[in-house]
Coordinates of C-alpha atoms in Angstrom, one line a residue:
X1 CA -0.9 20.0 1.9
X2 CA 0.9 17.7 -0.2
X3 CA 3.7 14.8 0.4
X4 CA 7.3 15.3 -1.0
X5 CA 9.1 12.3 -0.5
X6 CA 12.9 12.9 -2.4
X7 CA 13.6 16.4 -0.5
X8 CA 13.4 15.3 3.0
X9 CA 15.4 12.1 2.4
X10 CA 19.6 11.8 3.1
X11 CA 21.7 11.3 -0.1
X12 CA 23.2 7.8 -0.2
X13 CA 27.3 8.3 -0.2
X14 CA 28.6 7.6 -3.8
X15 CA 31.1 5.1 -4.1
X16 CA 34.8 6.4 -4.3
X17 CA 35.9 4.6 -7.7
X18 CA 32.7 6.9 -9.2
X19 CA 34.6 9.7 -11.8
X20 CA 35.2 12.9 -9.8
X21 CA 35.5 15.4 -13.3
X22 CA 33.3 15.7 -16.3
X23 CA 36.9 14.7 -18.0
X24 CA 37.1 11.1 -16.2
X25 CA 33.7 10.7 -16.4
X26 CA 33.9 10.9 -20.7
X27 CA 36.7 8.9 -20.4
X28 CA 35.1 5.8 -18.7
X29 CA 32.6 6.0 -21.6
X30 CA 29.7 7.5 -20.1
X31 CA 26.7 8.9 -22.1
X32 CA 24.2 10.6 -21.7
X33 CA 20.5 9.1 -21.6
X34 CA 17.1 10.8 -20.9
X35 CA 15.0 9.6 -17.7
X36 CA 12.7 7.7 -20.6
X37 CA 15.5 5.4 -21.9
X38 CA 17.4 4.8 -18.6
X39 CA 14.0 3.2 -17.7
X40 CA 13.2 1.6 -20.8
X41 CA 17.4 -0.1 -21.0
X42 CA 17.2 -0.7 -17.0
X43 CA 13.3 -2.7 -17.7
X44 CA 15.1 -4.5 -20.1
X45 CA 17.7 -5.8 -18.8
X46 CA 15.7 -7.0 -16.0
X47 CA 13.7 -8.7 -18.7
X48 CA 16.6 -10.3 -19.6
X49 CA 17.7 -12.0 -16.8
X50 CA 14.8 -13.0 -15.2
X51 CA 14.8 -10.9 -12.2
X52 CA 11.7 -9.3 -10.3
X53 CA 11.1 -5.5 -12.1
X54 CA 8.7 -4.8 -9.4
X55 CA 9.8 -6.2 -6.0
X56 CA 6.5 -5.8 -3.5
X57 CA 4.0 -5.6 -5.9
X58 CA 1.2 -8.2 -5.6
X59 CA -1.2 -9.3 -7.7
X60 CA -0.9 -7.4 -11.0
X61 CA 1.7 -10.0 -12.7
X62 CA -1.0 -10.6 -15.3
X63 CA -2.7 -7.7 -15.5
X64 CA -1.5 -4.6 -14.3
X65 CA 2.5 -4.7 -15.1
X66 CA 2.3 -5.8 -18.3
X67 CA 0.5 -2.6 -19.0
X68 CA 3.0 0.0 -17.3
X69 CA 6.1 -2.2 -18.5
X70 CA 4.5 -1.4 -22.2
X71 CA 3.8 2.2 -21.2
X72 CA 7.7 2.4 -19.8
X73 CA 8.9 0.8 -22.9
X74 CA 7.1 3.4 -25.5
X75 CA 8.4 6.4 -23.2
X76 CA 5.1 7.4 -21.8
X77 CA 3.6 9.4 -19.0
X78 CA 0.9 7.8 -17.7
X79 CA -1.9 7.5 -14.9
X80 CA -3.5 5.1 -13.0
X81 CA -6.7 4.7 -12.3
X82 CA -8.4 3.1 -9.3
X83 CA -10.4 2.8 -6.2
X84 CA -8.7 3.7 -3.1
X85 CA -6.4 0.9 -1.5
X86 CA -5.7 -0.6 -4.5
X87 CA -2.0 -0.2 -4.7
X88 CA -1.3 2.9 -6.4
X89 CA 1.3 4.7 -4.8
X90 CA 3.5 1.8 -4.2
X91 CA 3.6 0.5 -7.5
X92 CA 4.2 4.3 -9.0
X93 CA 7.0 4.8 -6.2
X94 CA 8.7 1.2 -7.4
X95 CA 9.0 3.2 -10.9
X96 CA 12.5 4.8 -9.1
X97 CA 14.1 1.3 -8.9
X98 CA 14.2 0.9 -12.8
X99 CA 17.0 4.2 -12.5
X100 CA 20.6 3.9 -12.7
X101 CA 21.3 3.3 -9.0
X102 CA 24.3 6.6 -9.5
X103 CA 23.7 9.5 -12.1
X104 CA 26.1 12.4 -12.8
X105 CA 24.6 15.8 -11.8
X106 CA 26.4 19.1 -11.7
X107 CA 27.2 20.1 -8.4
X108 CA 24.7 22.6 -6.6
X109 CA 22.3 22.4 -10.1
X110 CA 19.1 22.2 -7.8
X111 CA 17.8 21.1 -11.2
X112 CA 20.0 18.2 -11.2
X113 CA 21.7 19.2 -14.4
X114 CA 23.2 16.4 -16.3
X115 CA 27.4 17.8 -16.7
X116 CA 27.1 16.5 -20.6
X117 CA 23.7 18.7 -21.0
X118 CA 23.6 21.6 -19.0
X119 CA 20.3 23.3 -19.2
X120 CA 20.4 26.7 -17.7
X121 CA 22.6 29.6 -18.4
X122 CA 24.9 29.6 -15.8
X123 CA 25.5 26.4 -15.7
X124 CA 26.2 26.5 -19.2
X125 CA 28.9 28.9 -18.5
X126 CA 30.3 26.4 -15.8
X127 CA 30.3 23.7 -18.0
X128 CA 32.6 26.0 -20.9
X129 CA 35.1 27.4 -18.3
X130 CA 35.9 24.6 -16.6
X131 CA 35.7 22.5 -19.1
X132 CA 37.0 18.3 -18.5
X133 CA 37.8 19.8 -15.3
X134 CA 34.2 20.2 -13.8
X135 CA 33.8 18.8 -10.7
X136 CA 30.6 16.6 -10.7
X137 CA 28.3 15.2 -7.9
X138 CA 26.4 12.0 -8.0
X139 CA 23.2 11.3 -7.3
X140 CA 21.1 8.1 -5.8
X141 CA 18.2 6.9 -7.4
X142 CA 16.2 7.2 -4.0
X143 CA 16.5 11.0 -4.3
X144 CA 15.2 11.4 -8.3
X145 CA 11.9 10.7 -7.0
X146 CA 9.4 13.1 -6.5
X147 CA 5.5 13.0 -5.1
X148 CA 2.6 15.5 -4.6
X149 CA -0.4 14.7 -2.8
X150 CA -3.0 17.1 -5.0
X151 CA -4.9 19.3 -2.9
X152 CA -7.1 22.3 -3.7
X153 CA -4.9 24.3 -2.4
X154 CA -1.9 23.6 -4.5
X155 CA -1.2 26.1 -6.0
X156 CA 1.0 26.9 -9.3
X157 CA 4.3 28.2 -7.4
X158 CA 4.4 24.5 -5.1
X159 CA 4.6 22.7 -8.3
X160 CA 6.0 25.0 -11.1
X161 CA 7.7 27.9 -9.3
X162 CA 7.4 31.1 -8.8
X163 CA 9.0 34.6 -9.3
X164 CA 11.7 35.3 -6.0
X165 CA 11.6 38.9 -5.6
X166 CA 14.7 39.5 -3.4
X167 CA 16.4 38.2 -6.8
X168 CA 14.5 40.9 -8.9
X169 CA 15.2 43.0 -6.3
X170 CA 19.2 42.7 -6.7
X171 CA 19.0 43.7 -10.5
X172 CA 18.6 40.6 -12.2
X173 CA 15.7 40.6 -15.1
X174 CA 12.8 38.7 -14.9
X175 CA 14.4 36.5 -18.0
X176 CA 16.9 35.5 -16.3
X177 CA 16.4 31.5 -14.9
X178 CA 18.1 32.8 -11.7
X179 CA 15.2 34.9 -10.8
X180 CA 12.9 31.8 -10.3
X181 CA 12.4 30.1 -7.5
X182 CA 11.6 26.3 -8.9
X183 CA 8.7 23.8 -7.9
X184 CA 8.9 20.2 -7.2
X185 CA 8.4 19.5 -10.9
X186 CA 11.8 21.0 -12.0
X187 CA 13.2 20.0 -9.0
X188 CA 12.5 16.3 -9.5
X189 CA 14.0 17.1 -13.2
X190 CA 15.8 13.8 -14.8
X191 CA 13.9 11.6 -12.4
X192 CA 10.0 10.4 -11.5
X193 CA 7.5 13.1 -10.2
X194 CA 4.5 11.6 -9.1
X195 CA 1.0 13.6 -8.7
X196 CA -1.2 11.6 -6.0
X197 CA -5.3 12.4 -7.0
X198 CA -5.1 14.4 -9.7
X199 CA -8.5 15.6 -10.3
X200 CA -8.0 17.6 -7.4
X201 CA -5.9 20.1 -8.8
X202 CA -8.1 23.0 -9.5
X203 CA -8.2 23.3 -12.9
X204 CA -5.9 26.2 -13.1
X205 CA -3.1 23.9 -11.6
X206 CA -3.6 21.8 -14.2
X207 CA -3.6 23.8 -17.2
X208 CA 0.0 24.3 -15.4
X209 CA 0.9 20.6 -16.3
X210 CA 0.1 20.4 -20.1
X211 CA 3.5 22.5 -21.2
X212 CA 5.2 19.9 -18.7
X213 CA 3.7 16.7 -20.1
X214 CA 3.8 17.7 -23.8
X215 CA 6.2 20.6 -24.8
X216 CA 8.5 20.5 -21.3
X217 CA 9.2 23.5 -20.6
X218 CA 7.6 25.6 -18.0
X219 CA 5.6 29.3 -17.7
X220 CA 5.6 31.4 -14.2
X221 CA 3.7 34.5 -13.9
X222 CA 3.2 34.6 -17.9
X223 CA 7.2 34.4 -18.4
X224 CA 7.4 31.5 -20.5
X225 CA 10.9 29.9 -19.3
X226 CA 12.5 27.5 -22.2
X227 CA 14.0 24.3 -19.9
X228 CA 13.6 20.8 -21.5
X229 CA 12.8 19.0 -18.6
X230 CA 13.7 15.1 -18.8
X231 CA 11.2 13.3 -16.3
X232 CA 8.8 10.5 -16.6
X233 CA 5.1 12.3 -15.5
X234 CA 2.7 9.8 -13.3
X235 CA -0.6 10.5 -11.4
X236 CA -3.2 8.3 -10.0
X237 CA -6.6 9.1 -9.7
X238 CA -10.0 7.7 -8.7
X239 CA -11.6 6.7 -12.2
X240 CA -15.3 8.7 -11.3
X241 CA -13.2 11.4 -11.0
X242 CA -11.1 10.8 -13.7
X243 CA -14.1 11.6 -16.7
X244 CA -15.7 14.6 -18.5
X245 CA -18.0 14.9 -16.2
X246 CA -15.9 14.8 -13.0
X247 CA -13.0 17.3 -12.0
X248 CA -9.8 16.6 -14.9
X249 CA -9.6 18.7 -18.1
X250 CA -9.8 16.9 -21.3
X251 CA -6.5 18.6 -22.6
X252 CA -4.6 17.3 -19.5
X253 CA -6.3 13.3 -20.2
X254 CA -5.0 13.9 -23.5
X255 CA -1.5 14.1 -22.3
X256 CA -0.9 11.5 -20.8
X257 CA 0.3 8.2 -23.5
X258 CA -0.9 5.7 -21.1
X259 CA -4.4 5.1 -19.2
X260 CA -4.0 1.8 -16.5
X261 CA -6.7 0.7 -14.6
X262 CA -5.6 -1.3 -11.2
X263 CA -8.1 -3.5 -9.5
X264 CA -8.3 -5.1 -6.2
X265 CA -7.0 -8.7 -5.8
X266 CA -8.8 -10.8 -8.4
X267 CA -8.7 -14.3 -5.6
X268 CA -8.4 -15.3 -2.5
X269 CA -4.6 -16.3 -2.4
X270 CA -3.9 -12.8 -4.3
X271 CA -5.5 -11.6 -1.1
X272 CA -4.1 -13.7 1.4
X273 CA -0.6 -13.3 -0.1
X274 CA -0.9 -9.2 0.4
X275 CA -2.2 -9.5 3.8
X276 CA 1.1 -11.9 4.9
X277 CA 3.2 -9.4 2.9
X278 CA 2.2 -6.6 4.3
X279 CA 0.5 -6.6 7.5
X280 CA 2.9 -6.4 10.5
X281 CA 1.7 -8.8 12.9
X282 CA 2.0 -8.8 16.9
X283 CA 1.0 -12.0 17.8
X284 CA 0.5 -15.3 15.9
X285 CA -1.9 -15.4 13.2
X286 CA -3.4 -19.6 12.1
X287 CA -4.1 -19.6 8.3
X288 CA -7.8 -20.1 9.3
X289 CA -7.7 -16.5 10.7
X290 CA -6.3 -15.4 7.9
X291 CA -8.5 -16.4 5.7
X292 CA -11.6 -15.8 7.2
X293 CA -10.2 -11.6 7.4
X294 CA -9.2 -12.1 3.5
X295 CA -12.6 -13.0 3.0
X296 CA -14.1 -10.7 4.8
X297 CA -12.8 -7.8 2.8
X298 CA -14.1 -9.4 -0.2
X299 CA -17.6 -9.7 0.9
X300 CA -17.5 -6.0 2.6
X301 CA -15.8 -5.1 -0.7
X302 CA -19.0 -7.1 -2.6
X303 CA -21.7 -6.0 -0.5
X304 CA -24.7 -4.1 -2.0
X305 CA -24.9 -2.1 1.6
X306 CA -21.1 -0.4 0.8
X307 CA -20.6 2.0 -1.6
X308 CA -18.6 0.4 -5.0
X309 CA -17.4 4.1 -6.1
X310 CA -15.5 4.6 -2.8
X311 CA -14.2 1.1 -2.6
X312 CA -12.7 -1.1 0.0
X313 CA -8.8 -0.3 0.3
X314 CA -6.7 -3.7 0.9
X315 CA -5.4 -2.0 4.1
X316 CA -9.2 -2.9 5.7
X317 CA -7.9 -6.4 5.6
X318 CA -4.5 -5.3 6.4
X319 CA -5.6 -3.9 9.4
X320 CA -8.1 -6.2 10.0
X321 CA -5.3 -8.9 10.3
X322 CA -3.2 -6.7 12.6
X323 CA -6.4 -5.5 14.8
X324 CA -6.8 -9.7 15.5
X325 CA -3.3 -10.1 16.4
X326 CA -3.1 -7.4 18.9
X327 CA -6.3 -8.9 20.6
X328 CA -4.2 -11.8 21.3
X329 CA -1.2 -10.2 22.3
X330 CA -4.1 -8.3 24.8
X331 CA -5.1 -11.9 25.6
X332 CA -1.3 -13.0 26.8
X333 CA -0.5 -9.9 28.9
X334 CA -4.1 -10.4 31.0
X335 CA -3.8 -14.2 31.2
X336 CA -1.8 -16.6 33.1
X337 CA -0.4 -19.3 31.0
X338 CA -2.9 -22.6 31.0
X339 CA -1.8 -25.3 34.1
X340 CA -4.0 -28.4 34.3
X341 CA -6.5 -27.3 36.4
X342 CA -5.5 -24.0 37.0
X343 CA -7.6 -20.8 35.3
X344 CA -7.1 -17.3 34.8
X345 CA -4.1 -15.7 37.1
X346 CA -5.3 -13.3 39.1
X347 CA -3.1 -10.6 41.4
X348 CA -3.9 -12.7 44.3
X349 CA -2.9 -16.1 43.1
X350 CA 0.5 -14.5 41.4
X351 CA 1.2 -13.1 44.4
X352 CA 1.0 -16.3 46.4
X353 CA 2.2 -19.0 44.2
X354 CA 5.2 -19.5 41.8
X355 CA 4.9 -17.6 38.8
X356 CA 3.5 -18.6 35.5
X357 CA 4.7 -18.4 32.1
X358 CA 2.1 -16.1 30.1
X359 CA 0.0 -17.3 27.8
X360 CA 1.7 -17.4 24.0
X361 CA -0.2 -14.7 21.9
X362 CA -1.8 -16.9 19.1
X363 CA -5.4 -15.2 17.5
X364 CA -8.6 -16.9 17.3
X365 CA -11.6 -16.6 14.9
X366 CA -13.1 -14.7 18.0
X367 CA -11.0 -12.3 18.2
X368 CA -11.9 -10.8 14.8
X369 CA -15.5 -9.6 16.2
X370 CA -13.4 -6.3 17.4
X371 CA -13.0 -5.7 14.0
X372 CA -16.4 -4.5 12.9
X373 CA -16.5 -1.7 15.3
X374 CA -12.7 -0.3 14.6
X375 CA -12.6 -0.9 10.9
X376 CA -16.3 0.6 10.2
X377 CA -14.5 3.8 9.7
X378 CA -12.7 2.4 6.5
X379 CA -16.1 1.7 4.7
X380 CA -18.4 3.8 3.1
X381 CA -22.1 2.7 3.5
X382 CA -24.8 3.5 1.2
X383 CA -27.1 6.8 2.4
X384 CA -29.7 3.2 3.4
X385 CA -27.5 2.1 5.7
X386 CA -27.0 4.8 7.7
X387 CA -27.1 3.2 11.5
X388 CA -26.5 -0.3 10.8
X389 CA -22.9 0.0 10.0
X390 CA -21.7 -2.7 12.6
X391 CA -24.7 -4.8 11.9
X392 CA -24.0 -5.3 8.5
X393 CA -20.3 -6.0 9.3
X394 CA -20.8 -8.3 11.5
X395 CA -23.3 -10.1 8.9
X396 CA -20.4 -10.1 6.7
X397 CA -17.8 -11.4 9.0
X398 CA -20.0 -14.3 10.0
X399 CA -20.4 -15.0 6.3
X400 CA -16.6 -15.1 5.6
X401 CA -16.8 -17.4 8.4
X402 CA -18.7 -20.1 7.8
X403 CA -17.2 -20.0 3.8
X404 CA -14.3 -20.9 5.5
X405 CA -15.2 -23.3 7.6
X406 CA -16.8 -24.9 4.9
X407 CA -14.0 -24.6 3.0
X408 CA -11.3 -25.9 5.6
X409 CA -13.4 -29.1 7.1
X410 CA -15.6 -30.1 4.2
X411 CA -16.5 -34.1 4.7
X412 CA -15.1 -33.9 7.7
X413 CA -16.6 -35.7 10.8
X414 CA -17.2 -33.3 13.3
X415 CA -19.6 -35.3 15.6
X416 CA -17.0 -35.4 18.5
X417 CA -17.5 -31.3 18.8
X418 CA -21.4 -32.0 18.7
X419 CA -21.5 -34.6 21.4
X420 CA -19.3 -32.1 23.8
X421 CA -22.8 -30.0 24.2
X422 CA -24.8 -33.3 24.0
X423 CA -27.5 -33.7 26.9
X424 CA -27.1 -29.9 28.2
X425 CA -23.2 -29.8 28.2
X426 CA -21.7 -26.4 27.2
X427 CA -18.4 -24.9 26.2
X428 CA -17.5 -21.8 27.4
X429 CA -14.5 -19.5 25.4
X430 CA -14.0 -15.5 24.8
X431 CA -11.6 -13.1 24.3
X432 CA -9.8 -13.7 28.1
X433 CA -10.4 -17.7 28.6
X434 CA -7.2 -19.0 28.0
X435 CA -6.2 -21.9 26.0
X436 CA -5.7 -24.3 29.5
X437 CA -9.3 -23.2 30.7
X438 CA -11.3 -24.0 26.5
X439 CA -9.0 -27.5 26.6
X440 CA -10.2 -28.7 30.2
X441 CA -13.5 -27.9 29.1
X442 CA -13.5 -30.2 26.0
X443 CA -11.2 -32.5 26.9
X444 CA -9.9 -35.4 24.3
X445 CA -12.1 -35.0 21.1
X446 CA -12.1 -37.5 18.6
X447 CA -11.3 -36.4 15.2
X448 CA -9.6 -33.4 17.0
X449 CA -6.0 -34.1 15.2
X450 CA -8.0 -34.5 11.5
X451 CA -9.6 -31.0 12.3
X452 CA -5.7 -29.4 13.4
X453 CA -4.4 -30.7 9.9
X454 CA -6.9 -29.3 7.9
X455 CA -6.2 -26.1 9.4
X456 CA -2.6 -26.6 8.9
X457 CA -1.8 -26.6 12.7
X458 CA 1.0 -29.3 12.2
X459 CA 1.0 -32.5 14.0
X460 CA 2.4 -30.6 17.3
X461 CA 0.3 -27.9 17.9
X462 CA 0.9 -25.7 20.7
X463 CA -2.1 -25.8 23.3
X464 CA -2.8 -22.2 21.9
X465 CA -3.0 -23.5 18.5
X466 CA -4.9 -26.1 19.4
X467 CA -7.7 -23.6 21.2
X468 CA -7.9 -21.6 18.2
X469 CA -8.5 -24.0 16.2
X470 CA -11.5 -25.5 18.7
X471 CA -12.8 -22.1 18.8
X472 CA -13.0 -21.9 15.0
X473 CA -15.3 -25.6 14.7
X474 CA -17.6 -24.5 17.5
X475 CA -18.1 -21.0 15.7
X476 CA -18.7 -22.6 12.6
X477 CA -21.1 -25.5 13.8
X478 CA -22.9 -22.9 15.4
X479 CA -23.1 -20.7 11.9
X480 CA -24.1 -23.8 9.9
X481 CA -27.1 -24.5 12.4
X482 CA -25.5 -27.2 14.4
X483 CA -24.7 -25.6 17.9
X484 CA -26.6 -22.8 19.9
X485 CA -24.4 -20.1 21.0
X486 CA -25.4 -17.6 23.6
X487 CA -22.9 -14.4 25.4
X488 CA -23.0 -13.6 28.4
X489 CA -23.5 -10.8 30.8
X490 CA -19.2 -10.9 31.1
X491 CA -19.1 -11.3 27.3
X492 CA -18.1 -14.8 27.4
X493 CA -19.1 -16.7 24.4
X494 CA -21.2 -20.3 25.5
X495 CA -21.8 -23.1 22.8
X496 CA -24.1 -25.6 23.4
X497 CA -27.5 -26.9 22.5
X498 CA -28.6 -26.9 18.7
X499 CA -28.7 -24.1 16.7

């Protein structure tokens, strides 16, 4: 079934000093404007002054926005076109903050009748009897928004309306606007309705929406029901689905005045910037770690083994980010926090010494290996692949790796980590070695403070901090063929020897 957002939301309450009669309301110079040029005058004036038009929307300043602010300014319905994950939704939902924050609406009209243009009969009639002394409503912008999530299924009565017989029954003609039960379309009237995947409408649906986009009025059960609806149309779709040959009629393509294509993030910091945005993150997260998940999704998203029609929605890196986090907050509730040489807590040591302060919760590139088994579910594979899923995950992952290693600690020396395995030494880490136990191990390490920099550790790092960021030069001198690594039987991870 599909998603309605406005109908199951709680009106804002208007301010008092907002008119109360159709009669105050003319009198504090109010006139009437169409959804179309509220959003035009609002985009505007946020031109104007300089202000954000689309708060939370990342990486489309250049190409995207410019696009739908054009679309917005020429009054048309349009749809965007994209792979999944791409941002969609939120930027069509960010279209309600370009309404009047209060609008007048006639009081009951559950077509949000405007009391200066009154559409059906009755309230027509209202409108003449009562005349400047109409009581009016107001309504918030957060409830003029409206959202269907396009399923076979829909049907024609969920989004146009359909014929309520226990109103035929009580004697009123099937002419008569009262006998019609409205859809969401109407019912999002002088607002934003919003159709989620519209290909998948059957096509009958559809042949539903071309009166709507072009001539606005509506037709249920072959009554053809005059109303000029005032609302700005939008649908996404996936752009293979979106063509002759896929599942949208040509008359309904035609409709629409503007076609946007949205993309992925075009770089790195686009992606980094959406994952700190949006993720919502447990534990602390090093910029290392972030990047290394940021370009992960790239290289799953670029990979010849996973399947370019489906895409690779930013919420794999989202998620990916906030999988890595919870495996360190999983790290801090196991462990004891790190005492020179002390280890691991264990029920039996709690129990018969002070207690400890737990470990603080800070990721490590190690924890992201979890990933490829819990994320693999996000990705479509080609039909080839068909068993290797993990495999070629955790190909990628170690790829995104070492980019970033080489990106982070290019030129710098790194022969203090090499000599720590020198002459059969070994360093031992994993998901639960805690930060005390990996620092005994290695000790004081020279160039150790350079390497903490570059990863933009500070000059104080907490020992946590400072593990992760250990971790993360072992793991890459072992990706760039300058330490052996071998895990063990517990799933501890050992360094040492040469690649």
């Amino acid at each position: 079934m599909g998603r309605v957002t406005a109908s199951h939301q709680v009106s804002p309450v208007p301010p008092a000093e907002l008119p109360g009669t159709l009669g105050a309301l003319r009198a504090a110079g109010h006139h009437y404007r169409t959804v179309k040029q509220e959003l035009r005058d609002n985009l505007l004036a946020r031109m104007r002054a300089g202000e954000d038009r689309f708060p939370g929307i990342v990486g489309y300043e250049d190409t995207v926005l410019p696009e739908v602010e054009r679309a917005l300014l020429a009054g048309h319905d349009m749809v965007l076109l994209g792979e999944r994950g791409q941002g969609k939704t939120r930027l069509i939902r960010s279209l309600g903050g370009l309404l009047d924050e209060w609008t007048p609406v006639i009081p009951g009209s559950v077509l949000n009748e405007h009391p200066m243009r009154p559409l059906t009969p009755a309230s027509r009639a209202l409108v003449d009897s009562a005349g400047d002394d109409l009581p009016i409503g107001w309504l918030h912008r957060s409830m003029r928004y409206g959202e269907k999530l396009a399923t076979p299924d829909t049907s024609v009565g969920d989004l146009i309306g359909d014929v309520d017989p226990v109103r035929l029954a009580q004697g009123r003609t099937l002419g008569d606007p009262e006998t019609i039960h409205f859809g969401l379309v109407p019912r999002t009237n002088r607002g934003v309705f919003a159709v989620n995947e519209l290909p998948d409408l059957a096509e009958r649906i559809q042949v539903a929406l071309l009166n709507v986009l072009e001539e606005r009025d509506i037709q249920v059960r072959g009554y053809q029901l005059r109303l000029p609806l005032d609302l700005l149309l939008v649908a996404s779709a996936n752009p293979d689905d979106y063509t002759n040959r896929g599942r949208i009629i040509t008359p309904l393509k035609d409709r629409f005045g503007a076609e946007i294509r949205t993309h992925y993030p075009l770089d790195l910091e686009l992606e980094l910037a959406l994952i700190r945005q949006e993720a919502d993150l447990v534990a602390g997260v090093p910029e290392h770690v972030l990047e290394v998940l940021a370009r992960f999704a790239r290289e799953v998203r670029e990979s010849p083994s996973v399947d370019p029609r489906s895409g690779v929605s930013a919420r794999f890196a989202i998620a990916a980010a906030e999988t890595v986090a919870a495996a360190a907050l999983r790290r801090s509730g196991l462990l004891a926090a790190e005492v020179l040489g002390g280890g691991p807590a264990t029920s039996e040591s709690v129990n018969r010494g002070p207690r400890l302060t737990p470990e603080a919760p800070v990721a490590r590139v190690g924890d992201a290996v979890s990933v490829t088994s819990t994320l693999r579910g996000k990705v479509e594979f080609e039909s080839g692949e068909e068993g290797r899923e993990i495999e070629v995950l955790a190909h990628l992952l170690r790829t995104a790796t070492a980019e970033t290693f080489r990106t982070r600690l290019a030129g710098l020396d790194l022969s203090g980590f090499t000599a720590l395995v020198a002459e059969g030494g070994a360093v031992e880490t994993g998901e639960l070695v805690s930060s005390a136990e990996l620092l005994r191990q290695v000790g004081t390490v020279p160039g150790l403070a350079k390497v903490l920099d570059r990863l933009g550790l500070g000059d104080a790092p907490s020992p946590e901090e400072a593990a992760a960021g250990i971790e993360f030069v072992l793991e890459g001198l072992h990706l760039t063929r300058r330490l052996g690594k071998d895990v063990t039987e517990s799933g501890r991870t050992v360094y040492g020897g040469r690649g």
